[in-house]
Amino acid sequence: MKKVIVDARGRVTPASSKSHIIHRFFLASAGGRLGINFWYGPKQLEDLEKARTLVERSIDLYFEEETIAQAKAHFKSYLPLNNLITVSVDSPNGHLGAAHRHDPEQFLHISRHEASPGLVCGDIVAGMWEVTLSLHAIVTDYCEYSLQIWQEEEAAQ
Amino acid sequence: MTWIACELHTHTFHSDGRQSLNELALGAKALGFDCIALTDHNTMAGLARKEQIERETGLLIIPGMEWTTFFGHMVIIGVKDYQDWRRVGPGDIHAGLARVHEQGGLAGMAHPFRPGSPMCTGCFWEFEIRDWNEIDYIEVWSTTFAPVKKNNIRAYRLWTDKLNEGFRLAATSGRDWHLQERTDAPLSVTYLRIQEGEAPFTERAIEALSSGRVSVTLGPRLDLEVNVNGEVYQIGDAVKGSDERERLASVKVLADFTSRHEHWHLPEQSFTVSLKSNLGVLSEHAAMPEQLPLHTEISVQGLLWMRAELWGIIQGVRTLIAFTNAIYFD
Ligand SMILES: [Zn+2]
Ligand SMILES: [Zn+2]
């Protein structure tokens, strides 16, 4: 049986770059496995002029004076610009890893016996859990995300 | 002590790499490496089968992770447990460094001048460093064919500036290796000079890097020895102070052209062997490989540090090919 614990949608803008959104939720019963379905989009900034402006601003910040002109001439080598949001998980007993990947859609799970890449196995204990969305970069005018978290019985070994 | 060939910056599919730890280990072994550090982004989950993979492949694996924060990427190696990066702000790096050191680990600035946000958030180092003694190493050569890249030249200059200011910190290379792919681009190797003994390998590797017993190269392994008043000092050592006003040191620069020689190619040529220091270039000699080791005498008056560099032509480009870490002067 699948019990949905979090079903959230959100919308963020570039102002939220370099911030975290923490979903803290209570598991009433222990056991089974925790499933996480996370999606965000759009992934890419399609607007070439906006992308160029962002890249040029970044080049001004990060390049040495004498290399700026050349870097700007090659601004296309830094495209496409992407949104990046990563997921990490903390149980009441401690940290259970992160899925630092570029995929805009991720199905993750954790149980005592197995876990998705980046996450570590751990008992699904009762108590307060946290799923953190880390917004490394939001480059589009807005970026929508959805997050579902559920608890279910673990498939037989 | 023995020199071992290391690749200190790698990823698996536990973060954004496209390889398993086993594939990575086999790939490293095939390229003549003795050791890698696994530095996945913000997770240590990829290390679950470390001991088994070490046994099966014969490759040594140093546990680590890459703190992929919004304000800088920092490789931390030799830590036992995951260290949380999420609460660290741009002014808080020293708290993070303290946690790494408490765990017996070391921290290095990863690719400090790679362009940052929004192309790659945190790729450019923006953390405020209040005490450079807390930084253990700088990854001065990142990715492949490293010494010709502007970001790396800038990182190498940063390292030199810090040595000139009197800080004693190491310089390494890291491929930032994400997948198994064939490449003709020259690969960097960080050699660590490891103490023999019963202590676990990771502890000995960490001790070597922490002591600056490091030599970085695209090809031959460069070594440096300084002899002052009959005492011989190696890379990472500090030459003891003395009251004598005019002190001379005999310096020996060695290069081992046999190490991993099937994995790199340098055209036959006369190389330039250069001794660099806080006083600038101390000596420069042209030398064919068979003319090494090279012996020279220098005055140690006013010296804080000295390193050897090997310059030459690789893939048609004249560039730095190898450098040692520093020998220091008290
Ligand atoms: Zn990085
Ligand atoms: Zn990396």
GROMACS .gro file of C-alpha atoms and ligand atoms in nm:
model
  489
    1MET     CA    1   0.000   0.000   0.000
    2LYS     CA    2   0.130   0.341  -0.100
    3LYS     CA    3   0.081   0.622   0.149
    4VAL     CA    4   0.145   0.969   0.011
    5ILE     CA    5   0.309   1.199   0.267
    6VAL     CA    6   0.411   1.501   0.061
    7ASP     CA    7   0.256   1.618  -0.263
    8ALA     CA    8   0.385   1.966  -0.337
    9ARG     CA    9   0.426   2.193  -0.633
   10GLY     CA   10   0.620   2.514  -0.640
   11ARG     CA   11   0.747   2.789  -0.859
   12VAL     CA   12   1.076   2.969  -0.813
   13THR     CA   13   1.257   3.249  -0.994
   14PRO     CA   14   1.628   3.335  -1.035
   15ALA     CA   15   1.605   3.521  -0.702
   16SER     CA   16   1.594   3.178  -0.531
   17SER     CA   17   1.924   3.064  -0.684
   18LYS     CA   18   2.168   2.946  -0.416
   19SER     CA   19   1.896   2.867  -0.162
   20HIS     CA   20   1.742   2.552  -0.018
   21ILE     CA   21   1.378   2.449   0.014
   22ILE     CA   22   1.330   2.202   0.297
   23HIS     CA   23   1.027   1.975   0.313
   24ARG     CA   24   1.001   1.845   0.670
   25PHE     CA   25   0.744   1.572   0.725
   26PHE     CA   26   0.639   1.323   0.990
   27LEU     CA   27   0.635   0.947   0.940
   28ALA     CA   28   0.392   0.794   1.188
   29SER     CA   29   0.496   0.433   1.136
   30ALA     CA   30   0.834   0.272   1.074
   31GLY     CA   31   0.929   0.026   0.803
   32GLY     CA   32   0.895  -0.027   0.431
   33ARG     CA   33   1.050   0.203   0.181
   34LEU     CA   34   1.042   0.574   0.109
   35GLY     CA   35   0.978   0.683  -0.249
   36ILE     CA   36   1.055   1.028  -0.388
   37ASN     CA   37   0.945   1.158  -0.725
   38PHE     CA   38   1.096   1.493  -0.813
   39TRP     CA   39   1.056   1.695  -1.131
   40TYR     CA   40   1.147   2.046  -1.237
   41GLY     CA   41   1.126   2.244  -1.558
   42PRO     CA   42   1.205   2.406  -1.783
   43LYS     CA   43   1.559   2.274  -1.771
   44GLN     CA   44   1.721   2.511  -2.021
   45LEU     CA   45   1.718   2.882  -2.084
   46GLU     CA   46   1.615   2.892  -2.450
   47ASP     CA   47   1.627   3.272  -2.494
   48LEU     CA   48   1.966   3.332  -2.657
   49GLU     CA   49   1.981   3.703  -2.575
   50LYS     CA   50   1.903   3.647  -2.206
   51ALA     CA   51   2.158   3.368  -2.193
   52ARG     CA   52   2.418   3.592  -2.353
   53THR     CA   53   2.354   3.866  -2.098
   54LEU     CA   54   2.391   3.621  -1.808
   55VAL     CA   55   2.708   3.467  -1.949
   56GLU     CA   56   2.863   3.809  -2.014
   57ARG     CA   57   2.783   3.923  -1.661
   58SER     CA   58   2.946   3.608  -1.531
   59ILE     CA   59   3.254   3.654  -1.750
   60ASP     CA   60   3.294   4.008  -1.610
   61LEU     CA   61   3.291   3.858  -1.260
   62TYR     CA   62   3.510   3.554  -1.308
   63PHE     CA   63   3.764   3.632  -1.578
   64GLU     CA   64   4.083   3.831  -1.563
   65GLU     CA   65   4.072   4.165  -1.742
   66GLU     CA   66   4.289   4.065  -2.038
   67THR     CA   67   4.087   3.749  -2.112
   68ILE     CA   68   3.737   3.901  -2.092
   69ALA     CA   69   3.702   4.010  -2.456
   70GLN     CA   70   3.809   3.672  -2.589
   71ALA     CA   71   3.578   3.485  -2.350
   72LYS     CA   72   3.281   3.703  -2.452
   73ALA     CA   73   3.353   3.636  -2.818
   74HIS     CA   74   3.312   3.267  -2.735
   75PHE     CA   75   3.008   3.303  -2.508
   76LYS     CA   76   2.831   3.025  -2.699
   77SER     CA   77   3.076   2.770  -2.562
   78TYR     CA   78   2.909   2.823  -2.220
   79LEU     CA   79   2.559   2.745  -2.348
   80PRO     CA   80   2.307   2.613  -2.283
   81LEU     CA   81   2.250   2.759  -1.940
   82ASN     CA   82   2.058   2.514  -1.722
   83ASN     CA   83   1.852   2.516  -1.408
   84LEU     CA   84   1.993   2.281  -1.147
   85ILE     CA   85   1.809   2.155  -0.840
   86THR     CA   86   1.941   1.859  -0.640
   87VAL     CA   87   1.775   1.643  -0.375
   88SER     CA   88   1.913   1.526  -0.041
   89VAL     CA   89   1.753   1.326   0.238
   90ASP     CA   90   1.782   1.330   0.617
   91SER     CA   91   1.615   1.077   0.845
   92PRO     CA   92   1.554   1.138   1.216
   93ASN     CA   93   1.875   0.934   1.265
   94GLY     CA   94   2.095   1.135   1.033
   95HIS     CA   95   2.192   1.220   0.680
   96LEU     CA   96   2.114   0.970   0.401
   97GLY     CA   97   2.299   1.120   0.108
   98ALA     CA   98   2.228   1.333  -0.196
   99ALA     CA   99   2.145   1.279  -0.560
  100HIS     CA  100   2.357   1.549  -0.721
  101ARG     CA  101   2.258   1.494  -1.083
  102HIS     CA  102   2.151   1.703  -1.377
  103ASP     CA  103   1.837   1.504  -1.465
  104PRO     CA  104   1.526   1.722  -1.427
  105GLU     CA  105   1.320   1.417  -1.330
  106GLN     CA  106   1.426   1.173  -1.063
  107PHE     CA  107   1.267   0.869  -0.899
  108LEU     CA  108   1.449   0.795  -0.577
  109HIS     CA  109   1.394   0.543  -0.303
  110ILE     CA  110   1.544   0.441   0.028
  111SER     CA  111   1.494   0.137   0.244
  112ARG     CA  112   1.690  -0.067   0.496
  113HIS     CA  113   1.819  -0.288   0.210
  114GLU     CA  114   1.868  -0.062  -0.089
  115ALA     CA  115   1.884   0.297  -0.203
  116SER     CA  116   1.907   0.492  -0.527
  117PRO     CA  117   2.255   0.606  -0.636
  118GLY     CA  118   2.387   0.885  -0.414
  119LEU     CA  119   2.159   0.786  -0.126
  120VAL     CA  120   2.248   0.536   0.145
  121CYS     CA  121   2.039   0.253   0.285
  122GLY     CA  122   1.876   0.325   0.615
  123ASP     CA  123   1.589   0.214   0.833
  124ILE     CA  124   1.267   0.392   0.758
  125VAL     CA  125   1.206   0.505   1.115
  126ALA     CA  126   0.913   0.696   1.253
  127GLY     CA  127   0.972   1.064   1.320
  128MET     CA  128   1.057   1.386   1.141
  129TRP     CA  129   1.223   1.347   0.804
  130GLU     CA  130   1.361   1.611   0.570
  131VAL     CA  131   1.394   1.625   0.195
  132THR     CA  132   1.601   1.924   0.086
  133LEU     CA  133   1.585   2.077  -0.259
  134SER     CA  134   1.907   2.267  -0.326
  135LEU     CA  135   1.863   2.532  -0.591
  136HIS     CA  136   2.213   2.562  -0.737
  137ALA     CA  137   2.099   2.766  -1.035
  138ILE     CA  138   1.771   2.909  -1.161
  139VAL     CA  139   1.831   3.082  -1.493
  140THR     CA  140   1.483   3.085  -1.648
  141ASP     CA  141   1.226   3.354  -1.555
  142TYR     CA  142   1.053   3.091  -1.348
  143CYS     CA  143   1.104   2.723  -1.281
  144GLU     CA  144   0.831   2.490  -1.161
  145TYR     CA  145   0.889   2.183  -0.955
  146SER     CA  146   0.686   1.902  -0.811
  147LEU     CA  147   0.775   1.671  -0.527
  148GLN     CA  148   0.590   1.360  -0.416
  149ILE     CA  149   0.705   1.153  -0.123
  150TRP     CA  150   0.541   0.832  -0.015
  151GLN     CA  151   0.592   0.531   0.207
  152GLU     CA  152   0.523   0.182   0.078
  153GLU     CA  153   0.590  -0.181   0.155
  154GLU     CA  154   0.926  -0.301   0.044
  155ALA     CA  155   0.920  -0.549  -0.244
  156ALA     CA  156   1.005  -0.902  -0.130
  157GLN     CA  157   1.381  -0.972  -0.142
  158MET     CA  158   5.920   0.583   0.116
  159THR     CA  159   5.766   0.518  -0.226
  160TRP     CA  160   5.614   0.742  -0.488
  161ILE     CA  161   5.265   0.634  -0.591
  162ALA     CA  162   5.062   0.764  -0.887
  163CYS     CA  163   4.730   0.917  -0.780
  164GLU     CA  164   4.419   1.064  -0.940
  165LEU     CA  165   4.264   1.278  -0.668
  166HIS     CA  166   3.937   1.403  -0.822
  167THR     CA  167   3.681   1.153  -0.955
  168HIS     CA  168   3.304   1.097  -0.977
  169THR     CA  169   3.068   0.801  -1.019
  170PHE     CA  170   2.697   0.770  -1.096
  171HIS     CA  171   2.636   0.829  -0.727
  172SER     CA  172   2.662   1.194  -0.831
  173ASP     CA  173   2.683   1.311  -1.194
  174GLY     CA  174   2.950   1.068  -1.315
  175ARG     CA  175   2.865   0.805  -1.573
  176GLN     CA  176   3.066   0.517  -1.428
  177SER     CA  177   3.057   0.280  -1.134
  178LEU     CA  178   3.339   0.277  -0.880
  179ASN     CA  179   3.446  -0.057  -1.026
  180GLU     CA  180   3.465   0.086  -1.381
  181LEU     CA  181   3.653   0.387  -1.249
  182ALA     CA  182   3.899   0.167  -1.060
  183LEU     CA  183   3.961  -0.057  -1.363
  184GLY     CA  184   4.006   0.250  -1.584
  185ALA     CA  185   4.254   0.406  -1.341
  186LYS     CA  186   4.446   0.081  -1.312
  187ALA     CA  187   4.466   0.052  -1.692
  188LEU     CA  188   4.617   0.402  -1.705
  189GLY     CA  189   4.891   0.308  -1.459
  190PHE     CA  190   4.750   0.471  -1.146
  191ASP     CA  191   4.808   0.313  -0.804
  192CYS     CA  192   4.543   0.514  -0.623
  193ILE     CA  193   4.236   0.733  -0.666
  194ALA     CA  194   4.036   0.951  -0.432
  195LEU     CA  195   3.661   0.921  -0.486
  196THR     CA  196   3.516   1.271  -0.459
  197ASP     CA  197   3.151   1.248  -0.561
  198HIS     CA  198   2.941   1.562  -0.529
  199ASN     CA  199   2.793   1.589  -0.179
  200THR     CA  200   2.770   1.216  -0.110
  201MET     CA  201   2.987   0.928   0.004
  202ALA     CA  202   2.735   0.662  -0.101
  203GLY     CA  203   2.964   0.547  -0.382
  204LEU     CA  204   3.212   0.406  -0.133
  205ALA     CA  205   2.987   0.121  -0.013
  206ARG     CA  206   3.194  -0.147  -0.193
  207LYS     CA  207   3.534   0.024  -0.155
  208GLU     CA  208   3.721  -0.262   0.018
  209GLN     CA  209   3.593  -0.526  -0.223
  210ILE     CA  210   3.683  -0.316  -0.528
  211GLU     CA  211   4.029  -0.244  -0.384
  212ARG     CA  212   4.087  -0.619  -0.341
  213GLU     CA  213   3.958  -0.708  -0.687
  214THR     CA  214   4.134  -0.434  -0.885
  215GLY     CA  215   4.447  -0.379  -0.674
  216LEU     CA  216   4.379  -0.004  -0.683
  217LEU     CA  217   4.387   0.193  -0.357
  218ILE     CA  218   4.089   0.419  -0.291
  219ILE     CA  219   4.095   0.723  -0.063
  220PRO     CA  220   3.745   0.810   0.063
  221GLY     CA  221   3.634   1.166   0.001
  222MET     CA  222   3.371   1.392  -0.146
  223GLU     CA  223   3.350   1.718  -0.334
  224TRP     CA  224   3.170   1.979  -0.132
  225THR     CA  225   2.963   2.117  -0.415
  226THR     CA  226   2.841   2.430  -0.245
  227PHE     CA  227   2.694   2.748  -0.391
  228PHE     CA  228   3.013   2.941  -0.306
  229GLY     CA  229   3.294   2.706  -0.397
  230HIS     CA  230   3.383   2.347  -0.473
  231MET     CA  231   3.611   2.195  -0.214
  232VAL     CA  232   3.755   1.845  -0.238
  233ILE     CA  233   3.783   1.682   0.103
  234ILE     CA  234   3.967   1.353   0.129
  235GLY     CA  235   4.051   1.110   0.406
  236VAL     CA  236   3.732   1.188   0.600
  237LYS     CA  237   3.548   0.900   0.762
  238ASP     CA  238   3.195   1.037   0.753
  239TYR     CA  239   2.986   1.263   0.536
  240GLN     CA  240   3.024   1.630   0.626
  241ASP     CA  241   2.719   1.850   0.571
  242TRP     CA  242   2.775   2.134   0.323
  243ARG     CA  243   2.425   2.277   0.316
  244ARG     CA  244   2.449   2.520   0.605
  245VAL     CA  245   2.781   2.667   0.499
  246GLY     CA  246   2.762   3.027   0.379
  247PRO     CA  247   3.028   3.229   0.197
  248GLY     CA  248   3.184   3.343   0.525
  249ASP     CA  249   3.170   3.006   0.700
  250ILE     CA  250   3.433   2.797   0.528
  251HIS     CA  251   3.661   2.786   0.833
  252ALA     CA  252   3.394   2.600   1.033
  253GLY     CA  253   3.378   2.346   0.751
  254LEU     CA  254   3.756   2.317   0.737
  255ALA     CA  255   3.770   2.256   1.112
  256ARG     CA  256   3.523   1.966   1.078
  257VAL     CA  257   3.731   1.813   0.798
  258HIS     CA  258   4.051   1.840   1.003
  259GLU     CA  259   3.883   1.699   1.317
  260GLN     CA  260   3.806   1.388   1.111
  261GLY     CA  261   4.168   1.354   1.004
  262GLY     CA  262   4.090   1.469   0.652
  263LEU     CA  263   4.237   1.731   0.421
  264ALA     CA  264   4.067   2.001   0.218
  265GLY     CA  265   4.166   2.140  -0.119
  266MET     CA  266   4.028   2.414  -0.339
  267ALA     CA  267   3.890   2.240  -0.648
  268HIS     CA  268   3.940   2.417  -0.985
  269PRO     CA  269   3.928   2.756  -0.804
  270PHE     CA  270   3.900   2.971  -1.117
  271ARG     CA  271   3.656   2.770  -1.330
  272PRO     CA  272   3.376   3.013  -1.429
  273GLY     CA  273   3.099   3.009  -1.169
  274SER     CA  274   2.728   3.083  -1.156
  275PRO     CA  275   2.514   3.046  -1.357
  276MET     CA  276   2.731   2.835  -1.588
  277CYS     CA  277   2.849   2.623  -1.298
  278THR     CA  278   2.742   2.742  -0.955
  279GLY     CA  279   3.025   2.725  -0.703
  280CYS     CA  280   3.285   2.629  -0.963
  281PHE     CA  281   3.464   2.959  -0.899
  282TRP     CA  282   3.592   2.982  -0.542
  283GLU     CA  283   3.411   3.265  -0.359
  284PHE     CA  284   3.451   3.155   0.005
  285GLU     CA  285   3.629   3.410   0.217
  286ILE     CA  286   3.957   3.261   0.346
  287ARG     CA  287   4.072   3.431   0.665
  288ASP     CA  288   4.356   3.191   0.741
  289TRP     CA  289   4.539   3.027   0.453
  290ASN     CA  290   4.707   2.786   0.695
  291GLU     CA  291   4.374   2.600   0.705
  292ILE     CA  292   4.378   2.526   0.331
  293ASP     CA  293   4.573   2.205   0.277
  294TYR     CA  294   4.606   2.210  -0.099
  295ILE     CA  295   4.507   2.379  -0.421
  296GLU     CA  296   4.407   2.175  -0.723
  297VAL     CA  297   4.618   2.384  -0.961
  298TRP     CA  298   4.579   2.150  -1.260
  299SER     CA  299   4.218   2.057  -1.337
  300THR     CA  300   4.090   1.836  -1.623
  301THR     CA  301   4.308   1.712  -1.912
  302PHE     CA  302   4.599   1.892  -2.085
  303ALA     CA  303   4.584   2.105  -1.774
  304PRO     CA  304   4.892   2.331  -1.786
  305VAL     CA  305   4.784   2.514  -2.103
  306LYS     CA  306   4.445   2.617  -1.961
  307LYS     CA  307   4.402   2.975  -1.840
  308ASN     CA  308   4.208   2.879  -1.524
  309ASN     CA  309   4.491   2.647  -1.423
  310ILE     CA  310   4.766   2.898  -1.499
  311ARG     CA  311   4.579   3.136  -1.270
  312ALA     CA  312   4.548   2.870  -0.997
  313TYR     CA  313   4.919   2.793  -1.026
  314ARG     CA  314   4.989   3.164  -0.982
  315LEU     CA  315   4.764   3.173  -0.673
  316TRP     CA  316   4.965   2.884  -0.524
  317THR     CA  317   5.292   3.068  -0.597
  318ASP     CA  318   5.156   3.389  -0.439
  319LYS     CA  319   5.062   3.202  -0.121
  320LEU     CA  320   5.406   3.037  -0.102
  321ASN     CA  321   5.559   3.383  -0.140
  322GLU     CA  322   5.347   3.505   0.151
  323GLY     CA  323   5.503   3.228   0.361
  324PHE     CA  324   5.220   2.974   0.366
  325ARG     CA  325   5.311   2.611   0.324
  326LEU     CA  326   5.046   2.444   0.114
  327ALA     CA  327   5.047   2.168  -0.143
  328ALA     CA  328   4.953   2.177  -0.510
  329THR     CA  329   4.786   1.884  -0.686
  330SER     CA  330   4.619   1.784  -1.010
  331GLY     CA  331   4.271   1.636  -1.056
  332ARG     CA  332   4.107   1.521  -1.376
  333ASP     CA  333   3.756   1.575  -1.242
  334TRP     CA  334   3.696   1.238  -1.403
  335HIS     CA  335   3.329   1.168  -1.477
  336LEU     CA  336   3.331   0.888  -1.737
  337GLN     CA  337   3.542   0.633  -1.915
  338GLU     CA  338   3.627   0.777  -2.254
  339ARG     CA  339   3.929   0.749  -2.475
  340THR     CA  340   4.129   1.068  -2.493
  341ASP     CA  341   4.455   1.171  -2.653
  342ALA     CA  342   4.480   1.477  -2.429
  343PRO     CA  343   4.774   1.454  -2.186
  344LEU     CA  344   4.667   1.335  -1.840
  345SER     CA  345   4.803   1.474  -1.517
  346VAL     CA  346   4.929   1.258  -1.234
  347THR     CA  347   4.977   1.360  -0.873
  348TYR     CA  348   5.255   1.152  -0.721
  349LEU     CA  349   5.253   1.120  -0.342
  350ARG     CA  350   5.559   0.998  -0.157
  351ILE     CA  351   5.418   0.753   0.096
  352GLN     CA  352   5.574   0.620   0.410
  353GLU     CA  353   5.590   0.240   0.435
  354GLY     CA  354   5.436   0.093   0.747
  355GLU     CA  355   5.145  -0.071   0.917
  356ALA     CA  356   4.917   0.231   0.928
  357PRO     CA  357   4.613   0.218   0.695
  358PHE     CA  358   4.692   0.338   0.343
  359THR     CA  359   4.455   0.637   0.360
  360GLU     CA  360   4.633   0.768   0.669
  361ARG     CA  361   4.972   0.740   0.499
  362ALA     CA  362   4.846   0.907   0.181
  363ILE     CA  363   4.692   1.191   0.384
  364GLU     CA  364   5.017   1.230   0.578
  365ALA     CA  365   5.214   1.253   0.251
  366LEU     CA  366   4.985   1.517   0.100
  367SER     CA  367   4.970   1.708   0.427
  368SER     CA  368   5.351   1.709   0.439
  369GLY     CA  369   5.372   1.834   0.082
  370ARG     CA  370   5.551   1.526  -0.050
  371VAL     CA  371   5.390   1.581  -0.388
  372SER     CA  372   5.507   1.594  -0.749
  373VAL     CA  373   5.271   1.666  -1.039
  374THR     CA  374   5.331   1.582  -1.404
  375LEU     CA  375   5.203   1.507  -1.753
  376GLY     CA  376   5.489   1.261  -1.800
  377PRO     CA  377   5.815   1.202  -1.614
  378ARG     CA  378   5.812   1.227  -1.235
  379LEU     CA  379   6.022   1.520  -1.120
  380ASP     CA  380   6.211   1.512  -0.793
  381LEU     CA  381   6.416   1.765  -0.601
  382GLU     CA  382   6.683   1.739  -0.332
  383VAL     CA  383   6.865   2.011  -0.146
  384ASN     CA  384   7.188   1.951   0.044
  385VAL     CA  385   7.281   2.210   0.305
  386ASN     CA  386   7.586   2.148   0.527
  387GLY     CA  387   7.573   1.776   0.450
  388GLU     CA  388   7.207   1.738   0.530
  389VAL     CA  389   6.975   1.625   0.253
  390TYR     CA  390   6.623   1.765   0.229
  391GLN     CA  391   6.345   1.629   0.009
  392ILE     CA  392   6.022   1.775  -0.132
  393GLY     CA  393   5.802   1.891   0.156
  394ASP     CA  394   6.092   1.924   0.402
  395ALA     CA  395   6.195   2.247   0.569
  396VAL     CA  396   6.566   2.333   0.567
  397LYS     CA  397   6.665   2.424   0.919
  398GLY     CA  398   6.774   2.779   0.988
  399SER     CA  399   7.136   2.856   1.059
  400ASP     CA  400   7.339   3.154   1.174
  401GLU     CA  401   7.595   3.136   0.898
  402ARG     CA  402   7.552   3.437   0.676
  403GLU     CA  403   7.650   3.295   0.339
  404ARG     CA  404   7.495   2.958   0.300
  405LEU     CA  405   7.527   2.756  -0.015
  406ALA     CA  406   7.308   2.463  -0.104
  407SER     CA  407   7.375   2.200  -0.365
  408VAL     CA  408   7.055   2.124  -0.547
  409LYS     CA  409   6.979   1.809  -0.742
  410VAL     CA  410   6.688   1.784  -0.986
  411LEU     CA  411   6.595   1.432  -1.090
  412ALA     CA  412   6.337   1.306  -1.338
  413ASP     CA  413   6.215   0.951  -1.368
  414PHE     CA  414   6.129   0.899  -1.734
  415THR     CA  415   6.033   0.536  -1.670
  416SER     CA  416   5.732   0.600  -1.445
  417ARG     CA  417   5.408   0.520  -1.633
  418HIS     CA  418   5.611   0.571  -1.955
  419GLU     CA  419   5.372   0.361  -2.165
  420HIS     CA  420   5.093   0.610  -2.088
  421TRP     CA  421   5.245   0.936  -2.211
  422HIS     CA  422   5.450   1.057  -2.503
  423LEU     CA  423   5.700   1.341  -2.529
  424PRO     CA  424   5.893   1.406  -2.848
  425GLU     CA  425   6.271   1.382  -2.820
  426GLN     CA  426   6.390   1.725  -2.711
  427SER     CA  427   6.603   1.931  -2.485
  428PHE     CA  428   6.391   2.025  -2.182
  429THR     CA  429   6.426   2.333  -1.963
  430VAL     CA  430   6.481   2.258  -1.596
  431SER     CA  431   6.398   2.559  -1.387
  432LEU     CA  432   6.435   2.627  -1.015
  433LYS     CA  433   6.172   2.871  -0.893
  434SER     CA  434   6.150   3.044  -0.555
  435ASN     CA  435   6.017   3.346  -0.370
  436LEU     CA  436   6.319   3.528  -0.518
  437GLY     CA  437   6.215   3.434  -0.870
  438VAL     CA  438   6.408   3.203  -1.102
  439LEU     CA  439   6.717   3.068  -0.925
  440SER     CA  440   6.856   2.876  -1.218
  441GLU     CA  441   6.755   2.750  -1.559
  442HIS     CA  442   6.927   2.477  -1.760
  443ALA     CA  443   6.864   2.304  -2.089
  444ALA     CA  444   6.889   1.928  -2.051
  445MET     CA  445   6.827   1.612  -2.247
  446PRO     CA  446   6.673   1.333  -2.034
  447GLU     CA  447   7.008   1.151  -2.020
  448GLN     CA  448   7.174   1.465  -1.876
  449LEU     CA  449   6.963   1.437  -1.561
  450PRO     CA  450   7.002   1.448  -1.268
  451LEU     CA  451   7.110   1.804  -1.283
  452HIS     CA  452   7.337   1.950  -1.014
  453THR     CA  453   7.363   2.314  -0.931
  454GLU     CA  454   7.476   2.538  -0.643
  455ILE     CA  455   7.265   2.820  -0.510
  456SER     CA  456   7.271   3.063  -0.221
  457VAL     CA  457   6.988   3.011   0.025
  458GLN     CA  458   7.006   3.370   0.146
  459GLY     CA  459   6.649   3.506   0.168
  460LEU     CA  460   6.484   3.188   0.047
  461LEU     CA  461   6.140   3.091   0.180
  462TRP     CA  462   6.075   2.809  -0.066
  463MET     CA  463   6.202   2.649  -0.383
  464ARG     CA  464   6.050   2.413  -0.639
  465ALA     CA  465   6.163   2.248  -0.962
  466GLU     CA  466   5.981   2.281  -1.292
  467LEU     CA  467   6.025   2.093  -1.620
  468TRP     CA  468   5.932   2.284  -1.935
  469GLY     CA  469   5.916   2.145  -2.286
  470ILE     CA  470   5.701   2.065  -2.586
  471ILE     CA  471   5.405   1.830  -2.566
  472GLN     CA  472   5.155   1.787  -2.850
  473GLY     CA  473   5.315   2.079  -3.029
  474VAL     CA  474   5.275   2.322  -2.739
  475ARG     CA  475   5.557   2.458  -2.527
  476THR     CA  476   5.437   2.440  -2.168
  477LEU     CA  477   5.506   2.341  -1.811
  478ILE     CA  478   5.522   1.960  -1.812
  479ALA     CA  479   5.597   1.881  -1.449
  480PHE     CA  480   5.654   2.055  -1.117
  481THR     CA  481   5.750   1.950  -0.769
  482ASN     CA  482   5.597   2.083  -0.452
  483ALA     CA  483   5.818   2.306  -0.243
  484ILE     CA  484   6.117   2.257  -0.019
  485TYR     CA  485   6.090   2.525   0.249
  486PHE     CA  486   6.353   2.729   0.436
  487ASP     CA  487   6.304   2.814   0.803
  488ZN      ZN  488   3.370   2.078  -0.902
  489ZN      ZN  489   3.431   1.735  -0.956
   0.00000   0.00000   0.00000
